[in-house]
mmCIF file with all atom_site columns, C-alpha atoms in Angstrom:
data_model
loop_
_atom_site.group_PDB
_atom_site.id
_atom_site.type_symbol
_atom_site.label_atom_id
_atom_site.label_alt_id
_atom_site.label_comp_id
_atom_site.label_asym_id
_atom_site.label_entity_id
_atom_site.label_seq_id
_atom_site.pdbx_PDB_ins_code
_atom_site.Cartn_x
_atom_site.Cartn_y
_atom_site.Cartn_z
_atom_site.occupancy
_atom_site.B_iso_or_equiv
_atom_site.pdbx_formal_charge
_atom_site.auth_seq_id
_atom_site.auth_comp_id
_atom_site.auth_asym_id
_atom_site.auth_atom_id
_atom_site.pdbx_PDB_model_num
ATOM 1   C CA . UNK U 1 1   ? 79.105 70.090 235.153 1.00 0.00 ? 97  UNK U CA 1
ATOM 2   C CA . UNK U 1 2   ? 82.160 67.673 234.700 1.00 0.00 ? 98  UNK U CA 1
ATOM 3   C CA . UNK U 1 3   ? 84.755 69.998 235.509 1.00 0.00 ? 99  UNK U CA 1
ATOM 4   C CA . UNK U 1 4   ? 86.544 68.801 232.228 1.00 0.00 ? 100 UNK U CA 1
ATOM 5   C CA . UNK U 1 5   ? 87.715 71.299 229.685 1.00 0.00 ? 101 UNK U CA 1
ATOM 6   C CA . UNK U 1 6   ? 86.677 70.932 226.112 1.00 0.00 ? 102 UNK U CA 1
ATOM 7   C CA . UNK U 1 7   ? 90.036 69.936 225.112 1.00 0.00 ? 103 UNK U CA 1
ATOM 8   C CA . UNK U 1 8   ? 90.313 67.489 227.692 1.00 0.00 ? 104 UNK U CA 1
ATOM 9   C CA . UNK U 1 9   ? 86.794 65.982 226.893 1.00 0.00 ? 105 UNK U CA 1
ATOM 10  C CA . UNK U 1 10  ? 88.022 65.559 222.925 1.00 0.00 ? 106 UNK U CA 1
ATOM 11  C CA . UNK U 1 11  ? 91.035 63.864 224.089 1.00 0.00 ? 107 UNK U CA 1
ATOM 12  C CA . UNK U 1 12  ? 89.336 61.382 226.159 1.00 0.00 ? 108 UNK U CA 1
ATOM 13  C CA . UNK U 1 13  ? 86.598 61.143 223.354 1.00 0.00 ? 109 UNK U CA 1
ATOM 14  C CA . UNK U 1 14  ? 89.575 60.313 221.023 1.00 0.00 ? 110 UNK U CA 1
ATOM 15  C CA . UNK U 1 15  ? 90.675 57.600 223.236 1.00 0.00 ? 111 UNK U CA 1
ATOM 16  C CA . UNK U 1 16  ? 87.250 56.151 223.682 1.00 0.00 ? 112 UNK U CA 1
ATOM 17  C CA . UNK U 1 17  ? 86.845 55.860 219.911 1.00 0.00 ? 113 UNK U CA 1
ATOM 18  C CA . UNK U 1 18  ? 90.739 54.523 219.424 1.00 0.00 ? 114 UNK U CA 1
ATOM 19  C CA . UNK U 1 19  ? 89.807 51.772 221.845 1.00 0.00 ? 115 UNK U CA 1
ATOM 20  C CA . UNK U 1 20  ? 86.320 50.986 220.190 1.00 0.00 ? 116 UNK U CA 1
ATOM 21  C CA . UNK U 1 21  ? 88.208 50.420 216.877 1.00 0.00 ? 117 UNK U CA 1
ATOM 22  C CA . UNK U 1 22  ? 90.557 48.068 218.649 1.00 0.00 ? 118 UNK U CA 1
ATOM 23  C CA . UNK U 1 23  ? 88.020 46.289 220.480 1.00 0.00 ? 119 UNK U CA 1
ATOM 24  C CA . UNK U 1 24  ? 85.996 45.984 217.134 1.00 0.00 ? 120 UNK U CA 1
ATOM 25  C CA . UNK U 1 25  ? 89.086 44.697 215.347 1.00 0.00 ? 121 UNK U CA 1
ATOM 26  C CA . UNK U 1 26  ? 89.402 42.024 218.195 1.00 0.00 ? 122 UNK U CA 1
ATOM 27  C CA . UNK U 1 27  ? 85.943 40.617 218.193 1.00 0.00 ? 123 UNK U CA 1
ATOM 28  C CA . UNK U 1 28  ? 85.964 40.541 214.205 1.00 0.00 ? 124 UNK U CA 1
ATOM 29  C CA . UNK U 1 29  ? 89.223 38.422 214.656 1.00 0.00 ? 125 UNK U CA 1
ATOM 30  C CA . UNK U 1 30  ? 88.096 36.078 217.277 1.00 0.00 ? 126 UNK U CA 1
ATOM 31  C CA . UNK U 1 31  ? 84.961 35.496 215.016 1.00 0.00 ? 127 UNK U CA 1
ATOM 32  C CA . UNK U 1 32  ? 86.753 34.954 212.127 1.00 0.00 ? 128 UNK U CA 1
ATOM 33  C CA . UNK U 1 33  ? 89.010 32.307 213.995 1.00 0.00 ? 129 UNK U CA 1
ATOM 34  C CA . UNK U 1 34  ? 86.020 30.945 215.450 1.00 0.00 ? 130 UNK U CA 1
ATOM 35  C CA . UNK U 1 35  ? 84.695 30.036 212.116 1.00 0.00 ? 131 UNK U CA 1
ATOM 36  C CA . UNK U 1 36  ? 88.170 29.066 210.424 1.00 0.00 ? 132 UNK U CA 1
ATOM 37  C CA . UNK U 1 37  ? 90.115 28.151 213.462 1.00 0.00 ? 133 UNK U CA 1
ATOM 38  C CA . UNK U 1 38  ? 91.132 24.823 214.928 1.00 0.00 ? 134 UNK U CA 1
ATOM 39  C CA . UNK U 1 39  ? 88.622 25.612 218.320 1.00 0.00 ? 135 UNK U CA 1
ATOM 40  C CA . UNK U 1 40  ? 85.928 23.353 217.106 1.00 0.00 ? 136 UNK U CA 1
ATOM 41  C CA . UNK U 1 41  ? 87.534 20.106 216.126 1.00 0.00 ? 137 UNK U CA 1
ATOM 42  C CA . UNK U 1 42  ? 85.298 17.372 214.991 1.00 0.00 ? 138 UNK U CA 1
ATOM 43  C CA . UNK U 1 43  ? 84.676 14.538 216.924 1.00 0.00 ? 139 UNK U CA 1
ATOM 44  C CA . UNK U 1 44  ? 86.076 12.139 214.052 1.00 0.00 ? 140 UNK U CA 1
ATOM 45  C CA . UNK U 1 45  ? 89.482 14.095 214.315 1.00 0.00 ? 141 UNK U CA 1
ATOM 46  C CA . UNK U 1 46  ? 90.184 14.211 217.913 1.00 0.00 ? 142 UNK U CA 1
ATOM 47  C CA . UNK U 1 47  ? 92.846 11.674 218.552 1.00 0.00 ? 143 UNK U CA 1
ATOM 48  C CA . UNK U 1 48  ? 92.629 11.730 222.472 1.00 0.00 ? 144 UNK U CA 1
ATOM 49  C CA . UNK U 1 49  ? 90.769 13.303 225.088 1.00 0.00 ? 145 UNK U CA 1
ATOM 50  C CA . UNK U 1 50  ? 93.368 15.598 225.605 1.00 0.00 ? 146 UNK U CA 1
ATOM 51  C CA . UNK U 1 51  ? 92.974 17.259 222.266 1.00 0.00 ? 147 UNK U CA 1
ATOM 52  C CA . UNK U 1 52  ? 89.203 17.202 223.072 1.00 0.00 ? 148 UNK U CA 1
ATOM 53  C CA . UNK U 1 53  ? 89.896 19.061 226.205 1.00 0.00 ? 149 UNK U CA 1
ATOM 54  C CA . UNK U 1 54  ? 92.404 21.204 224.458 1.00 0.00 ? 150 UNK U CA 1
ATOM 55  C CA . UNK U 1 55  ? 89.877 22.566 222.108 1.00 0.00 ? 151 UNK U CA 1
ATOM 56  C CA . UNK U 1 56  ? 87.211 22.860 224.546 1.00 0.00 ? 152 UNK U CA 1
ATOM 57  C CA . UNK U 1 57  ? 89.878 25.037 226.533 1.00 0.00 ? 153 UNK U CA 1
ATOM 58  C CA . UNK U 1 58  ? 90.254 27.403 223.675 1.00 0.00 ? 154 UNK U CA 1
ATOM 59  C CA . UNK U 1 59  ? 86.333 27.467 223.060 1.00 0.00 ? 155 UNK U CA 1
ATOM 60  C CA . UNK U 1 60  ? 86.026 28.934 226.478 1.00 0.00 ? 156 UNK U CA 1
ATOM 61  C CA . UNK U 1 61  ? 88.871 31.253 226.358 1.00 0.00 ? 157 UNK U CA 1
ATOM 62  C CA . UNK U 1 62  ? 87.214 32.349 222.909 1.00 0.00 ? 158 UNK U CA 1
ATOM 63  C CA . UNK U 1 63  ? 84.216 33.366 224.200 1.00 0.00 ? 159 UNK U CA 1
ATOM 64  C CA . UNK U 1 64  ? 85.436 34.528 227.368 1.00 0.00 ? 160 UNK U CA 1
ATOM 65  C CA . UNK U 1 65  ? 87.317 37.058 225.307 1.00 0.00 ? 161 UNK U CA 1
ATOM 66  C CA . UNK U 1 66  ? 84.423 37.967 223.208 1.00 0.00 ? 162 UNK U CA 1
ATOM 67  C CA . UNK U 1 67  ? 82.430 38.425 226.562 1.00 0.00 ? 163 UNK U CA 1
ATOM 68  C CA . UNK U 1 68  ? 84.948 40.848 227.579 1.00 0.00 ? 164 UNK U CA 1
ATOM 69  C CA . UNK U 1 69  ? 85.322 42.633 224.493 1.00 0.00 ? 165 UNK U CA 1
ATOM 70  C CA . UNK U 1 70  ? 81.356 43.179 224.220 1.00 0.00 ? 166 UNK U CA 1
ATOM 71  C CA . UNK U 1 71  ? 81.255 44.565 227.655 1.00 0.00 ? 167 UNK U CA 1
ATOM 72  C CA . UNK U 1 72  ? 83.773 47.013 227.351 1.00 0.00 ? 168 UNK U CA 1
ATOM 73  C CA . UNK U 1 73  ? 82.127 48.221 223.902 1.00 0.00 ? 169 UNK U CA 1
ATOM 74  C CA . UNK U 1 74  ? 78.997 48.928 225.657 1.00 0.00 ? 170 UNK U CA 1
ATOM 75  C CA . UNK U 1 75  ? 80.941 50.580 228.548 1.00 0.00 ? 171 UNK U CA 1
ATOM 76  C CA . UNK U 1 76  ? 82.619 52.897 225.571 1.00 0.00 ? 172 UNK U CA 1
ATOM 77  C CA . UNK U 1 77  ? 79.029 53.496 224.051 1.00 0.00 ? 173 UNK U CA 1
ATOM 78  C CA . UNK U 1 78  ? 77.487 54.555 227.347 1.00 0.00 ? 174 UNK U CA 1
ATOM 79  C CA . UNK U 1 79  ? 80.379 56.766 227.886 1.00 0.00 ? 175 UNK U CA 1
ATOM 80  C CA . UNK U 1 80  ? 80.028 58.444 224.397 1.00 0.00 ? 176 UNK U CA 1
ATOM 81  C CA . UNK U 1 81  ? 76.203 58.679 225.630 1.00 0.00 ? 177 UNK U CA 1
ATOM 82  C CA . UNK U 1 82  ? 76.934 60.555 228.650 1.00 0.00 ? 178 UNK U CA 1
ATOM 83  C CA . UNK U 1 83  ? 79.270 63.102 226.926 1.00 0.00 ? 179 UNK U CA 1
ATOM 84  C CA . UNK U 1 84  ? 76.492 63.712 224.513 1.00 0.00 ? 180 UNK U CA 1
ATOM 85  C CA . UNK U 1 85  ? 74.169 64.630 227.340 1.00 0.00 ? 181 UNK U CA 1
ATOM 86  C CA . UNK U 1 86  ? 76.790 66.583 229.180 1.00 0.00 ? 182 UNK U CA 1
ATOM 87  C CA . UNK U 1 87  ? 77.080 64.159 231.956 1.00 0.00 ? 183 UNK U CA 1
ATOM 88  C CA . UNK U 1 88  ? 80.321 61.969 231.348 1.00 0.00 ? 184 UNK U CA 1
ATOM 89  C CA . UNK U 1 89  ? 82.937 62.064 234.188 1.00 0.00 ? 185 UNK U CA 1
ATOM 90  C CA . UNK U 1 90  ? 80.041 62.210 237.079 1.00 0.00 ? 186 UNK U CA 1
ATOM 91  C CA . UNK U 1 91  ? 79.480 59.138 239.027 1.00 0.00 ? 187 UNK U CA 1
ATOM 92  C CA . UNK U 1 92  ? 76.293 57.429 237.841 1.00 0.00 ? 188 UNK U CA 1
ATOM 93  C CA . UNK U 1 93  ? 75.718 56.553 241.376 1.00 0.00 ? 189 UNK U CA 1
ATOM 94  C CA . UNK U 1 94  ? 76.469 59.355 243.390 1.00 0.00 ? 190 UNK U CA 1
ATOM 95  C CA . UNK U 1 95  ? 76.683 62.254 241.006 1.00 0.00 ? 191 UNK U CA 1
ATOM 96  C CA . UNK U 1 96  ? 80.051 63.313 242.244 1.00 0.00 ? 192 UNK U CA 1
ATOM 97  C CA . UNK U 1 97  ? 82.975 63.994 239.885 1.00 0.00 ? 193 UNK U CA 1
ATOM 98  C CA . UNK U 1 98  ? 85.056 61.591 238.688 1.00 0.00 ? 194 UNK U CA 1
ATOM 99  C CA . UNK U 1 99  ? 88.784 62.396 239.193 1.00 0.00 ? 195 UNK U CA 1
ATOM 100 C CA . UNK U 1 100 ? 90.278 63.429 235.760 1.00 0.00 ? 196 UNK U CA 1
ATOM 101 C CA . UNK U 1 101 ? 93.430 60.705 236.798 1.00 0.00 ? 197 UNK U CA 1
ATOM 102 C CA . UNK U 1 102 ? 90.824 57.808 236.853 1.00 0.00 ? 198 UNK U CA 1
ATOM 103 C CA . UNK U 1 103 ? 89.351 59.041 233.449 1.00 0.00 ? 199 UNK U CA 1
ATOM 104 C CA . UNK U 1 104 ? 92.767 59.212 231.919 1.00 0.00 ? 200 UNK U CA 1
ATOM 105 C CA . UNK U 1 105 ? 93.407 55.500 232.916 1.00 0.00 ? 201 UNK U CA 1
ATOM 106 C CA . UNK U 1 106 ? 89.710 54.261 232.151 1.00 0.00 ? 202 UNK U CA 1
ATOM 107 C CA . UNK U 1 107 ? 87.837 56.381 229.931 1.00 0.00 ? 203 UNK U CA 1
ATOM 108 C CA . UNK U 1 108 ? 84.998 54.638 230.394 1.00 0.00 ? 204 UNK U CA 1
ATOM 109 C CA . UNK U 1 109 ? 84.559 54.654 233.918 1.00 0.00 ? 205 UNK U CA 1
ATOM 110 C CA . UNK U 1 110 ? 80.763 55.237 235.192 1.00 0.00 ? 206 UNK U CA 1
ATOM 111 C CA . UNK U 1 111 ? 81.448 55.623 238.846 1.00 0.00 ? 207 UNK U CA 1
ATOM 112 C CA . UNK U 1 112 ? 83.787 57.263 241.328 1.00 0.00 ? 208 UNK U CA 1
ATOM 113 C CA . UNK U 1 113 ? 86.250 54.717 243.009 1.00 0.00 ? 209 UNK U CA 1
ATOM 114 C CA . UNK U 1 114 ? 84.031 54.242 246.377 1.00 0.00 ? 210 UNK U CA 1
ATOM 115 C CA . UNK U 1 115 ? 80.727 53.990 244.169 1.00 0.00 ? 211 UNK U CA 1
ATOM 116 C CA . UNK U 1 116 ? 82.760 51.046 242.122 1.00 0.00 ? 212 UNK U CA 1
ATOM 117 C CA . UNK U 1 117 ? 84.134 49.538 245.321 1.00 0.00 ? 213 UNK U CA 1
ATOM 118 C CA . UNK U 1 118 ? 80.436 49.342 246.510 1.00 0.00 ? 214 UNK U CA 1
ATOM 119 C CA . UNK U 1 119 ? 79.527 48.133 243.448 1.00 0.00 ? 215 UNK U CA 1
ATOM 120 C CA . UNK U 1 120 ? 81.599 45.150 243.023 1.00 0.00 ? 216 UNK U CA 1
ATOM 121 C CA . UNK U 1 121 ? 80.935 44.001 246.629 1.00 0.00 ? 217 UNK U CA 1
#
């Protein structure tokens, strides 16, 4: 039992769905930019090492954005699965309820604050 009402769960589910759509659009844009954009400048078009470094930096940033968005999408999918199983809002490590305020800020949260802090160490 998570202590969340059906209305609260529905609102959190709606936020997860909205964020999932946003992230999917961001990933599509990043992938489109990678195909169409100037991040991969052909060697013969590079006028100097600064241009090459800038292109490499853009590609590194683009990949980091993709990785971040993909991770958040996996976290959202896991949160939705916990909702289906009736375990949403419970810490995956200790089983304690995750405070509603934390879920409001980060609906895909899977751990309570103490367990998250321990996980990050």
